[in-house]
Backbone as a chain_set.jsonl record, in Angstrom:
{"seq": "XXXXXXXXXXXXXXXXXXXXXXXXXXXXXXXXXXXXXXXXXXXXXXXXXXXXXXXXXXXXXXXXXXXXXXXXXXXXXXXXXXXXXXXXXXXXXXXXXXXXXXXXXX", "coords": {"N": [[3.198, 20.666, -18.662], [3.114, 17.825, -17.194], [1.141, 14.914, -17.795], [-1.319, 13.401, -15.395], [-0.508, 10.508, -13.793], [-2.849, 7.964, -13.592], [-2.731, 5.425, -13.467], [-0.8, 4.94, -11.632], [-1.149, 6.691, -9.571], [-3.413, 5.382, -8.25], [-2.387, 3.336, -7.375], [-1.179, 4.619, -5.09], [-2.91, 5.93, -3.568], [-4.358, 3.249, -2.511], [-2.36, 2.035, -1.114], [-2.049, 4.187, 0.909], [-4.574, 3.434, 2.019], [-4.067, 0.665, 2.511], [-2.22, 0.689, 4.602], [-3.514, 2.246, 6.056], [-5.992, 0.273, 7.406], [-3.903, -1.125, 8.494], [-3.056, 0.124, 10.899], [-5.408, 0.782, 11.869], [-6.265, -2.377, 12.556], [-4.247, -2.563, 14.366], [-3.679, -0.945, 16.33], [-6.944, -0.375, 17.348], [-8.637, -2.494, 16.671], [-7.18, -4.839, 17.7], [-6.517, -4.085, 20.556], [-8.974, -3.711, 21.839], [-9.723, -6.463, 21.469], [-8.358, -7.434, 23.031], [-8.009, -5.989, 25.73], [-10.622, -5.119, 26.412], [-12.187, -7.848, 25.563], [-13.366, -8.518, 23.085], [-13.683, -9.935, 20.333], [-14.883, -8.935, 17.886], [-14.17, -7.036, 16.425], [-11.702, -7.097, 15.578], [-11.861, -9.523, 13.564], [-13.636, -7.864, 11.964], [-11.795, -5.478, 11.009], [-10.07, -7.041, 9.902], [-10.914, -8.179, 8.169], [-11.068, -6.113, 6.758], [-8.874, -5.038, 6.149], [-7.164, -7.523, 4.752], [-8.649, -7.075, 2.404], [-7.718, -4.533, 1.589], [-5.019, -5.69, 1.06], [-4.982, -7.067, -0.62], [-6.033, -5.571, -2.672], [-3.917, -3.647, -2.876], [-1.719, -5.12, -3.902], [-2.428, -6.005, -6.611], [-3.271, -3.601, -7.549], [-0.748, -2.793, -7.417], [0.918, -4.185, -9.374], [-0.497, -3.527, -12.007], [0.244, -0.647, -11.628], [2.918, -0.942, -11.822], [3.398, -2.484, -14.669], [2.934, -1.204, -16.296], [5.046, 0.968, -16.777], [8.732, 1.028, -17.047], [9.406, -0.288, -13.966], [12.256, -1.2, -12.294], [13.385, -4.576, -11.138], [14.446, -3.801, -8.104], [12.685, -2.158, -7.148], [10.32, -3.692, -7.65], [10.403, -5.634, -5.649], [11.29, -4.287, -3.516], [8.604, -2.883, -2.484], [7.037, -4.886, -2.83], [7.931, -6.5, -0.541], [8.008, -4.879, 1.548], [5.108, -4.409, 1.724], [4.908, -6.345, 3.803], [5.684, -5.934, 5.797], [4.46, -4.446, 9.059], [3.324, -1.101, 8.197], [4.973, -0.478, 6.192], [4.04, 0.099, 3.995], [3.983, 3.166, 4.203], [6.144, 4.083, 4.597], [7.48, 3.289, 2.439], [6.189, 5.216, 0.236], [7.367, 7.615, -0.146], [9.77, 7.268, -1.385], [8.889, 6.19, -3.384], [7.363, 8.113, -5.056], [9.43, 9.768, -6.043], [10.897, 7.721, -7.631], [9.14, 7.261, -9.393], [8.92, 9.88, -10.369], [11.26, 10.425, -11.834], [11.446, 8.214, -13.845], [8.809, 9.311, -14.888], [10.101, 11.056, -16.421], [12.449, 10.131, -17.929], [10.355, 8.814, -19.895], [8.831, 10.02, -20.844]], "CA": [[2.679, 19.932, -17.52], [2.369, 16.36, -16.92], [-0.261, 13.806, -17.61], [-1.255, 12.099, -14.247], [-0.506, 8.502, -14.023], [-4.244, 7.561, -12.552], [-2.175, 3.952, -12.302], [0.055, 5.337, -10.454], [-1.9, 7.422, -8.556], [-4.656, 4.242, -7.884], [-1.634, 2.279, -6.499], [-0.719, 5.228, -4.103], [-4.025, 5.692, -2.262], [-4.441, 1.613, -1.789], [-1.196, 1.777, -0.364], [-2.494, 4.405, 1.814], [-5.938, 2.696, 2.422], [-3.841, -0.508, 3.377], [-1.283, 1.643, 5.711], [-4.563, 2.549, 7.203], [-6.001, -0.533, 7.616], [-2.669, -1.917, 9.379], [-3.529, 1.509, 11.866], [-6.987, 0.172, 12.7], [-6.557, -3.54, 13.03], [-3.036, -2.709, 15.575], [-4.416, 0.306, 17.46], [-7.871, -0.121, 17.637], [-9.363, -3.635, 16.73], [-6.508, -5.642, 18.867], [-6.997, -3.501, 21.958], [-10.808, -3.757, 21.911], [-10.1, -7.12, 21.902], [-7.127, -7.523, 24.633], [-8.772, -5.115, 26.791], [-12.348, -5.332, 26.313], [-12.616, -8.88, 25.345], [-14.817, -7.824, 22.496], [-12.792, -10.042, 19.255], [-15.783, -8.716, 16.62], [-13.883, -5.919, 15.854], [-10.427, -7.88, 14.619], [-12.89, -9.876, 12.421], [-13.894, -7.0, 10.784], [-10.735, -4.861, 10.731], [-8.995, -8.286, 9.88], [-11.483, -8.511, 6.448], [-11.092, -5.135, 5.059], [-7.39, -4.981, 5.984], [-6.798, -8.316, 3.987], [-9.028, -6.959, 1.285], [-6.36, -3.751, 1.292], [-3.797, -6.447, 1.339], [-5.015, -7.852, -1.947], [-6.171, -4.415, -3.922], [-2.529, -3.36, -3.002], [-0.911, -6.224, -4.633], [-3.272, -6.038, -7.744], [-2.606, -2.143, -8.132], [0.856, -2.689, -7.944], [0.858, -5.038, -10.286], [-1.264, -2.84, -12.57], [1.302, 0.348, -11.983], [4.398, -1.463, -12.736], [3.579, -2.592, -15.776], [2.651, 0.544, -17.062], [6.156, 1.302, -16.875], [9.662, 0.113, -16.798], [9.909, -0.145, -12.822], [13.178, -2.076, -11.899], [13.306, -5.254, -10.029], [14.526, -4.124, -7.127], [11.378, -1.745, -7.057], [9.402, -4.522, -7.428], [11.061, -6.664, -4.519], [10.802, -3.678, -2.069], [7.584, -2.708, -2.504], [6.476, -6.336, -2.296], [8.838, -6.498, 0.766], [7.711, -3.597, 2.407], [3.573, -4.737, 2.098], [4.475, -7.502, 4.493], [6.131, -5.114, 7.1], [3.826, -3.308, 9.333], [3.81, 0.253, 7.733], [5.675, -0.332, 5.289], [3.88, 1.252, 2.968], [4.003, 4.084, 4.497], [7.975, 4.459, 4.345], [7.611, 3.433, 0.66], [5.344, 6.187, -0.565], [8.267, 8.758, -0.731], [10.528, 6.86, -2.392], [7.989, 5.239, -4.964], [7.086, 9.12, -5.48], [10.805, 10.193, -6.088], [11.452, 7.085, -8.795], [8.028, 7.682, -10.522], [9.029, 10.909, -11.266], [12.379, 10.093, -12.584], [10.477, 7.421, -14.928], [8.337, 10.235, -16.331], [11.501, 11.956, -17.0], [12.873, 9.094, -18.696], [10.041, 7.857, -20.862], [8.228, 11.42, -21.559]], "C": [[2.5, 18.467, -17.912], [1.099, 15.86, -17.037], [-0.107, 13.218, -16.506], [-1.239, 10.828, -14.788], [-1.669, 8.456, -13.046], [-3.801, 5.938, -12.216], [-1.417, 3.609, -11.125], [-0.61, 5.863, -8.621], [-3.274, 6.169, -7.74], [-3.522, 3.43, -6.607], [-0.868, 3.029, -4.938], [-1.724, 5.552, -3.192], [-4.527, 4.701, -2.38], [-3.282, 1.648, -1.39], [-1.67, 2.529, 0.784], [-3.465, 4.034, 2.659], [-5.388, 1.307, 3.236], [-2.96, -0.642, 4.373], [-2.884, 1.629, 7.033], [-5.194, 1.72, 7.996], [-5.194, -1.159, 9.209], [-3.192, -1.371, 10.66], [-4.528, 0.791, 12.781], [-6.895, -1.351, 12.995], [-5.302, -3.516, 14.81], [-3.804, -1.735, 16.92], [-5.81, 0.49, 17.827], [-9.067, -1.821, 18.005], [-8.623, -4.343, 18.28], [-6.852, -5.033, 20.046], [-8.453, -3.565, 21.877], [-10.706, -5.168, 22.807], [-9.387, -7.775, 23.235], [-7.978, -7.136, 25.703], [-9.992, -5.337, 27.702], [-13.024, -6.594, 26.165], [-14.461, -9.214, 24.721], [-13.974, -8.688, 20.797], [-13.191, -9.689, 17.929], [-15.175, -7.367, 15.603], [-12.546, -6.446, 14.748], [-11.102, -8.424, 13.526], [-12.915, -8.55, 11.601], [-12.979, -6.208, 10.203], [-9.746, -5.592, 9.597], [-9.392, -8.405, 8.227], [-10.691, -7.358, 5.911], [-9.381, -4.978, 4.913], [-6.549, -6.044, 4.647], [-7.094, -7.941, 2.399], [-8.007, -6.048, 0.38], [-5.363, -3.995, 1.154], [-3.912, -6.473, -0.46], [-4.901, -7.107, -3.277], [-4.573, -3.791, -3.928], [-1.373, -4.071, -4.253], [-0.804, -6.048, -6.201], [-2.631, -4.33, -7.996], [-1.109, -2.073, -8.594], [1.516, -3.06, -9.0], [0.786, -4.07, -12.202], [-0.019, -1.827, -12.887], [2.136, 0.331, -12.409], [4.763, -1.981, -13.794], [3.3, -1.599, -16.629], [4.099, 1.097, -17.382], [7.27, 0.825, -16.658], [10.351, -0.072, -15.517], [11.261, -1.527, -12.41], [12.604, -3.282, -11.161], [13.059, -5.048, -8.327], [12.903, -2.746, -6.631], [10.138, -2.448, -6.554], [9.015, -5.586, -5.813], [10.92, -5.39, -3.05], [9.493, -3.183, -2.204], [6.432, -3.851, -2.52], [6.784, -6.484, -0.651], [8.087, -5.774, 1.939], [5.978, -3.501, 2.504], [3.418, -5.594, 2.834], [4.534, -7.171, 5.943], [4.878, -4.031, 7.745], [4.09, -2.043, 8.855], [4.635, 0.904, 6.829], [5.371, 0.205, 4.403], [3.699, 2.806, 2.744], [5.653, 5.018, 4.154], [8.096, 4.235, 2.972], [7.431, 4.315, -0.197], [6.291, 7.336, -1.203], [9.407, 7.969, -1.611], [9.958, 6.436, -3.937], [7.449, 6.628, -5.879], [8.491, 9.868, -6.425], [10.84, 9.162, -7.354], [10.345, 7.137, -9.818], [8.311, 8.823, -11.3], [10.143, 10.899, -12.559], [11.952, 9.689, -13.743], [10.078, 8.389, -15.907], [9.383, 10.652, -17.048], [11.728, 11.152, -18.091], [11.676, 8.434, -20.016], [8.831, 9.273, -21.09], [6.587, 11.053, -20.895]], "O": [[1.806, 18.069, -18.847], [0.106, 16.308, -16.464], [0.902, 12.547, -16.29], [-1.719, 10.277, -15.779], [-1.552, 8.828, -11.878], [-4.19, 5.28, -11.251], [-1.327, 2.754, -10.244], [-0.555, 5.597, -7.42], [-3.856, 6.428, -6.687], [-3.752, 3.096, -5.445], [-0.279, 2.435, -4.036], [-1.452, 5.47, -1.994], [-5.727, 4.972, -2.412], [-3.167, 0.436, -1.208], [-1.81, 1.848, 1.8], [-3.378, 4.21, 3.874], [-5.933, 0.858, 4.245], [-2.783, -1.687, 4.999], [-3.113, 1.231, 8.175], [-5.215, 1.99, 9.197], [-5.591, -1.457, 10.335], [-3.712, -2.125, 11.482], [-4.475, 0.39, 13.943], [-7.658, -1.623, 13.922], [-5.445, -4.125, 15.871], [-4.261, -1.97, 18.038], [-6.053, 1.428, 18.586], [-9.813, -2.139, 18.931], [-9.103, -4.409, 19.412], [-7.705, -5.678, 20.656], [-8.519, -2.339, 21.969], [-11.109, -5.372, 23.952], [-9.871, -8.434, 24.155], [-8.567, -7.912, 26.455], [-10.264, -5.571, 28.88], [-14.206, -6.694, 26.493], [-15.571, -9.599, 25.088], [-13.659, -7.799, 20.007], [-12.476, -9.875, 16.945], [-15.563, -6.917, 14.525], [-12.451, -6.247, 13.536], [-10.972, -7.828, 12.457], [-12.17, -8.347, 10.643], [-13.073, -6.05, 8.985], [-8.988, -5.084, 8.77], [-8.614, -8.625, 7.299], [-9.896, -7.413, 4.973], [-8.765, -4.837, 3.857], [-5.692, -5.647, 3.857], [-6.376, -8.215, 1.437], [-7.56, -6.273, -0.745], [-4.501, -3.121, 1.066], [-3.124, -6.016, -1.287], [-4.318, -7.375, -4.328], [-4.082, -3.484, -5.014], [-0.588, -3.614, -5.084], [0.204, -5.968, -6.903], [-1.592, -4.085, -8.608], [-0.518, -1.595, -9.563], [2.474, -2.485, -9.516], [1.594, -4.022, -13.13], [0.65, -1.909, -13.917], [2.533, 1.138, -13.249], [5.938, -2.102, -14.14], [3.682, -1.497, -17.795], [4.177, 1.745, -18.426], [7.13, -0.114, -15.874], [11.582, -0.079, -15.512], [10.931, -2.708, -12.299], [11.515, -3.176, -10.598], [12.248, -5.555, -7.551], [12.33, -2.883, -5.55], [9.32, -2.186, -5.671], [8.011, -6.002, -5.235], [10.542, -5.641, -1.905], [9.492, -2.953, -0.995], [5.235, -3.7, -2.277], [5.938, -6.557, 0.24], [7.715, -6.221, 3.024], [5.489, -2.65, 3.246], [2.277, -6.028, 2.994], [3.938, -7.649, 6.909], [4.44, -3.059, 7.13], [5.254, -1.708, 9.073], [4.951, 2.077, 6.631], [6.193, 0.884, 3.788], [3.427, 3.469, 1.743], [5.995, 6.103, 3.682], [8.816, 4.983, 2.31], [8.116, 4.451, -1.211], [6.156, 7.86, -2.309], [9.723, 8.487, -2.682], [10.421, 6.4, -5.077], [7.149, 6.509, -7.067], [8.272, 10.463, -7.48], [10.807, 9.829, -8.388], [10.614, 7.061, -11.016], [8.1, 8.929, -12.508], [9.997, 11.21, -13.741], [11.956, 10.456, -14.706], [10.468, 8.547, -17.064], [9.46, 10.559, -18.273], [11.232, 11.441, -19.18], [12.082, 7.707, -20.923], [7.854, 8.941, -21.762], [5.646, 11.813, -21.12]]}, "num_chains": 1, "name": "protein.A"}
């Protein structure tokens, strides 16, 4: 059996946390404030989302040096934190070349 990567694994639920984020500032804050003409909610959605912007970055950072993740790894998974949801469409692939990795470096 495998050792977990807990860097790995750190950088995959802040990816989800900042997926989620995206969720709540599109679907919930913005309409509050469209709608309802209520904008206290974007504010707040708007912080922790950014904050999930930043711990994303930083984790990633963190995970990929842990191991020898390619460029173009690097470049879509940068890429793909700027795109709404993107980190959502990432997660299976970033799961799929992690494993490989272990393979490759025991």
């Amino acid at each position: 059996m495998r050792a977990r990567d807990l860097r790995f694994d750190l950088f995959r639920i802040t990816a989800l946390v900042e997926g989620c984020t995206t969720l709540g500032l599109f679907y919930a804050a913005m309409p509050i404030k469209y709608v309802l003409g209520d904008p206290a909610w974007v504010k707040v959605w708007g912080n922790l989302h950014g904050a999930a912007f930043t711990a994303y970055l930083i984790t990633m950072v963190i995970a990929f040096t842990a191991r020898p993740w390619s460029l173009w790894a690097w470049a879509r998974s940068t890429a793909l934190c700027f795109i709404p949801f993107g980190t959502f469409f990432n997660d299976p692939w970033l799961v799929k070349k992690h494993a490989q990795l272990q393979g490759q470096t025991g």
